[in-house]
PDB file of C-alpha atoms in Angstrom:
ATOM      1  CA  THR A  23     -40.597  45.152-135.599  1.00 88.00           C
ATOM      2  CA  PRO A  24     -41.250  41.418-135.284  1.00 87.00           C
ATOM      3  CA  GLU A  25     -38.910  41.340-132.266  1.00 88.00           C
ATOM      4  CA  GLN A  26     -40.848  44.095-130.530  1.00 89.00           C
ATOM      5  CA  GLU A  27     -44.112  42.290-131.267  1.00 86.00           C
ATOM      6  CA  LYS A  28     -42.677  39.173-129.568  1.00 86.00           C
ATOM      7  CA  ILE A  29     -41.771  41.311-126.556  1.00 89.00           C
ATOM      8  CA  LEU A  30     -45.337  42.613-126.303  1.00 88.00           C
ATOM      9  CA  GLN A  31     -46.726  39.094-126.640  1.00 86.00           C
ATOM     10  CA  TYR A  32     -44.427  37.974-123.807  1.00 88.00           C
ATOM     11  CA  LEU A  33     -45.129  40.933-121.512  1.00 90.00           C
ATOM     12  CA  LYS A  34     -48.890  40.473-121.693  1.00 88.00           C
ATOM     13  CA  PHE A  35     -48.487  37.554-119.265  1.00 89.00           C
ATOM     14  CA  PHE A  36     -47.037  39.781-116.516  1.00 93.00           C
ATOM     15  CA  PRO A  37     -49.819  41.955-115.033  1.00 91.00           C
ATOM     16  CA  SER A  38     -47.476  43.428-112.409  1.00 92.00           C
ATOM     17  CA  GLY A  39     -44.653  43.815-114.892  1.00 93.00           C
ATOM     18  CA  LEU A  40     -41.420  41.993-115.562  1.00 93.00           C
ATOM     19  CA  LYS A  41     -38.175  42.927-113.868  1.00 93.00           C
ATOM     20  CA  ILE A  42     -35.914  44.512-116.505  1.00 91.00           C
ATOM     21  CA  GLU A  43     -32.855  42.884-114.946  1.00 88.00           C
ATOM     22  CA  TRP A  44     -34.340  39.432-115.600  1.00 84.00           C
ATOM     23  CA  ALA A  45     -35.694  40.397-119.025  1.00 83.00           C
ATOM     24  CA  GLN A  46     -32.268  41.492-120.226  1.00 81.00           C
ATOM     25  CA  SER A  47     -30.377  38.522-118.804  1.00 79.00           C
ATOM     26  CA  SER A  48     -32.752  35.769-119.923  1.00 73.00           C
ATOM     27  CA  SER A  49     -31.182  33.656-122.616  1.00 62.00           C
ATOM     28  CA  LYS A  50     -34.502  32.429-123.987  1.00 75.00           C
ATOM     29  CA  HIS A  51     -36.548  35.665-124.028  1.00 75.00           C
ATOM     30  CA  SER A  52     -33.909  38.394-123.866  1.00 81.00           C
ATOM     31  CA  ILE A  53     -35.179  41.949-124.270  1.00 88.00           C
ATOM     32  CA  SER A  54     -32.741  44.617-125.447  1.00 89.00           C
ATOM     33  CA  SER A  55     -32.557  48.140-124.042  1.00 89.00           C
ATOM     34  CA  ALA A  56     -33.127  49.539-127.554  1.00 92.00           C
ATOM     35  CA  ASP A  57     -36.394  47.613-127.919  1.00 92.00           C
ATOM     36  CA  ILE A  58     -37.520  48.749-124.465  1.00 92.00           C
ATOM     37  CA  ALA A  59     -36.754  52.370-125.361  1.00 92.00           C
ATOM     38  CA  MET A  60     -38.597  52.168-128.689  1.00 93.00           C
ATOM     39  CA  LEU A  61     -41.690  50.503-127.202  1.00 93.00           C
ATOM     40  CA  GLU A  62     -41.717  53.001-124.359  1.00 92.00           C
ATOM     41  CA  GLN A  63     -41.403  55.903-126.798  1.00 92.00           C
ATOM     42  CA  LEU A  64     -44.475  54.614-128.649  1.00 88.00           C
ATOM     43  CA  PHE A  65     -46.340  54.213-125.309  1.00 89.00           C
ATOM     44  CA  PHE A  66     -46.739  50.431-125.768  1.00 90.00           C
ATOM     45  CA  ILE A  67     -44.914  49.752-122.494  1.00 93.00           C
ATOM     46  CA  GLU A  68     -44.060  51.678-119.371  1.00 93.00           C
ATOM     47  CA  THR A  69     -41.173  51.395-116.942  1.00 93.00           C
ATOM     48  CA  TRP A  70     -41.454  51.918-113.210  1.00 93.00           C
ATOM     49  CA  GLU A  71     -39.854  50.864-109.919  1.00 94.00           C
ATOM     50  CA  ASP A  72     -41.545  48.540-107.456  1.00 93.00           C
ATOM     51  CA  GLN A  73     -41.311  48.858-103.672  1.00 93.00           C
ATOM     52  CA  LEU A  74     -37.939  47.065-103.629  1.00 94.00           C
ATOM     53  CA  ASN A  75     -36.508  49.364-106.328  1.00 94.00           C
ATOM     54  CA  PHE A  76     -36.526  46.729-109.065  1.00 94.00           C
ATOM     55  CA  GLU A  77     -37.114  48.429-112.387  1.00 94.00           C
ATOM     56  CA  ARG A  78     -40.032  46.786-114.185  1.00 95.00           C
ATOM     57  CA  ILE A  79     -41.614  46.986-117.594  1.00 94.00           C
ATOM     58  CA  SER A  80     -45.286  46.409-118.197  1.00 92.00           C
ATOM     59  CA  ILE A  81     -47.952  46.949-120.777  1.00 90.00           C
ATOM     60  CA  PRO A  82     -50.426  49.723-119.904  1.00 86.00           C
ATOM     61  CA  ASN A  83     -54.013  48.716-119.294  1.00 78.00           C
ATOM     62  CA  PRO A  84     -55.694  49.634-122.603  1.00 77.00           C
ATOM     63  CA  ILE A  85     -53.204  47.603-124.642  1.00 78.00           C
ATOM     64  CA  ARG A  86     -52.882  44.492-122.453  1.00 74.00           C
ATOM     65  CA  PRO A  87     -56.534  43.322-122.674  1.00 77.00           C
ATOM     66  CA  PHE A  88     -56.437  43.821-126.438  1.00 78.00           C
ATOM     67  CA  LEU A  89     -53.350  41.591-126.744  1.00 77.00           C
ATOM     68  CA  LYS A  90     -54.953  38.915-124.553  1.00 72.00           C
ATOM     69  CA  GLU A  91     -58.111  38.852-126.661  1.00 74.00           C
ATOM     70  CA  LYS A  92     -56.116  38.727-129.879  1.00 72.00           C
ATOM     71  CA  ALA A  93     -54.095  35.798-128.504  1.00 68.00           C
ATOM     72  CA  LYS A  94     -57.293  33.903-127.661  1.00 68.00           C
ATOM     73  CA  SER A  95     -58.533  34.214-131.216  1.00 69.00           C
ATOM     74  CA  ASN A  96     -55.122  33.268-132.654  1.00 68.00           C
ATOM     75  CA  SER A  97     -54.374  30.448-130.213  1.00 67.00           C
ATOM     76  CA  THR A  98     -51.494  28.384-131.515  1.00 79.00           C
ATOM     77  CA  GLU A  99     -49.016  25.860-130.200  1.00 81.00           C
ATOM     78  CA  LYS A 100     -46.403  28.625-130.111  1.00 81.00           C
ATOM     79  CA  GLU A 101     -48.667  30.792-127.954  1.00 81.00           C
ATOM     80  CA  GLU A 102     -49.362  27.904-125.564  1.00 84.00           C
ATOM     81  CA  ALA A 103     -45.641  27.110-125.301  1.00 86.00           C
ATOM     82  CA  LEU A 104     -44.932  30.756-124.477  1.00 86.00           C
ATOM     83  CA  GLN A 105     -47.669  30.682-121.839  1.00 87.00           C
ATOM     84  CA  LYS A 106     -46.146  27.578-120.247  1.00 89.00           C
ATOM     85  CA  ASP A 107     -42.671  29.194-120.213  1.00 89.00           C
ATOM     86  CA  VAL A 108     -44.081  32.218-118.414  1.00 90.00           C
ATOM     87  CA  ILE A 109     -45.956  30.093-115.876  1.00 92.00           C
ATOM     88  CA  ILE A 110     -42.814  28.072-115.144  1.00 91.00           C
ATOM     89  CA  HIS A 111     -40.744  31.252-114.743  1.00 89.00           C
ATOM     90  CA  ILE A 112     -43.238  32.866-112.356  1.00 93.00           C
ATOM     91  CA  MET A 113     -43.705  29.731-110.241  1.00 94.00           C
ATOM     92  CA  MET A 114     -39.967  28.999-110.058  1.00 92.00           C
ATOM     93  CA  GLU A 115     -39.233  32.528-108.880  1.00 91.00           C
ATOM     94  CA  ALA A 116     -41.948  32.251-106.226  1.00 94.00           C
ATOM     95  CA  ALA A 117     -40.563  28.917-105.030  1.00 95.00           C
ATOM     96  CA  VAL A 118     -37.010  30.266-104.802  1.00 94.00           C
ATOM     97  CA  VAL A 119     -38.068  33.411-102.934  1.00 94.00           C
ATOM     98  CA  ASP A 120     -40.174  31.325-100.567  1.00 95.00           C
ATOM     99  CA  LEU A 121     -37.355  28.858 -99.905  1.00 95.00           C
ATOM    100  CA  HIS A 122     -34.521  31.361 -99.480  1.00 96.00           C
ATOM    101  CA  TYR A 123     -36.300  34.180 -97.659  1.00 96.00           C
ATOM    102  CA  ILE A 124     -39.647  33.210 -96.172  1.00 94.00           C
ATOM    103  CA  GLU A 125     -39.157  29.603 -95.083  1.00 94.00           C
ATOM    104  CA  SER A 126     -35.460  29.464 -94.193  1.00 93.00           C
ATOM    105  CA  GLY A 127     -34.199  33.047 -94.109  1.00 91.00           C
ATOM    106  CA  THR A 128     -30.850  31.886 -95.513  1.00 94.00           C
ATOM    107  CA  ARG A 129     -30.514  34.711 -98.064  1.00 93.00           C
ATOM    108  CA  GLY A 130     -32.133  37.521 -96.124  1.00 92.00           C
ATOM    109  CA  PRO A 131     -34.938  38.529 -93.811  1.00 94.00           C
ATOM    110  CA  GLN A 132     -38.446  37.179 -94.166  1.00 95.00           C
ATOM    111  CA  SER A 133     -39.774  40.705 -94.608  1.00 94.00           C
ATOM    112  CA  TYR A 134     -37.795  41.012 -97.855  1.00 95.00           C
ATOM    113  CA  GLY A 135     -39.253  37.746 -99.150  1.00 95.00           C
ATOM    114  CA  ILE A 136     -42.771  38.836 -98.267  1.00 95.00           C
ATOM    115  CA  ALA A 137     -42.236  42.184-100.037  1.00 96.00           C
ATOM    116  CA  ARG A 138     -40.955  40.340-103.141  1.00 94.00           C
ATOM    117  CA  MET A 139     -43.997  38.078-103.118  1.00 95.00           C
ATOM    118  CA  GLU A 140     -46.254  41.100-102.687  1.00 95.00           C
ATOM    119  CA  ASP A 141     -44.766  42.706-105.810  1.00 94.00           C
ATOM    120  CA  GLU A 142     -45.182  39.455-107.752  1.00 95.00           C
ATOM    121  CA  LEU A 143     -48.682  38.634-106.468  1.00 95.00           C
ATOM    122  CA  PRO A 144     -50.587  39.736-109.611  1.00 94.00           C
ATOM    123  CA  ASN A 145     -48.175  37.677-111.732  1.00 95.00           C
ATOM    124  CA  LEU A 146     -48.613  34.675-109.429  1.00 95.00           C
ATOM    125  CA  LEU A 147     -52.394  34.885-109.507  1.00 95.00           C
ATOM    126  CA  PHE A 148     -52.341  35.197-113.290  1.00 91.00           C
ATOM    127  CA  ALA A 149     -50.059  32.153-113.571  1.00 93.00           C
ATOM    128  CA  ILE A 150     -52.240  30.068-111.255  1.00 93.00           C
ATOM    129  CA  ASN A 151     -55.452  30.988-113.080  1.00 92.00           C
ATOM    130  CA  THR A 152     -53.875  30.359-116.484  1.00 87.00           C
ATOM    131  CA  ALA A 153     -52.502  26.995-115.377  1.00 88.00           C
ATOM    132  CA  GLN A 154     -55.946  25.997-114.080  1.00 90.00           C
ATOM    133  CA  ASP A 155     -57.516  27.012-117.395  1.00 85.00           C
ATOM    134  CA  LEU A 156     -54.928  24.986-119.320  1.00 81.00           C
ATOM    135  CA  ALA A 157     -55.499  21.942-117.089  1.00 81.00           C
TER     136      ALA A 157
END
């Protein structure tokens, strides 16, 4: 469906996957459980748990590079806006985790913050490289 295609276009920006909890609660890019189930049934996405037991969804390797190449050839303002939204989301999450766990320890131990950053590292590196390319 067009909605499921939008989900795949969004997920291609998350090499280490997107936390399902965030994906379902986001007001701007909400992903329904039915769409997740359908895409998973067709083997377009996979679900798994990271080291902190967050359930994540991601696009398997053979499909993700194809979507990235297709997006390059069909580069539009909508695609660039989506890219910027993803970069902002990833960087904001990293800043919040750093502030609350690693730097100050106000929300929990530093080890938890470091583990969260470790799980998000591929997403962070992707966001940094994409932002540099856009600049």
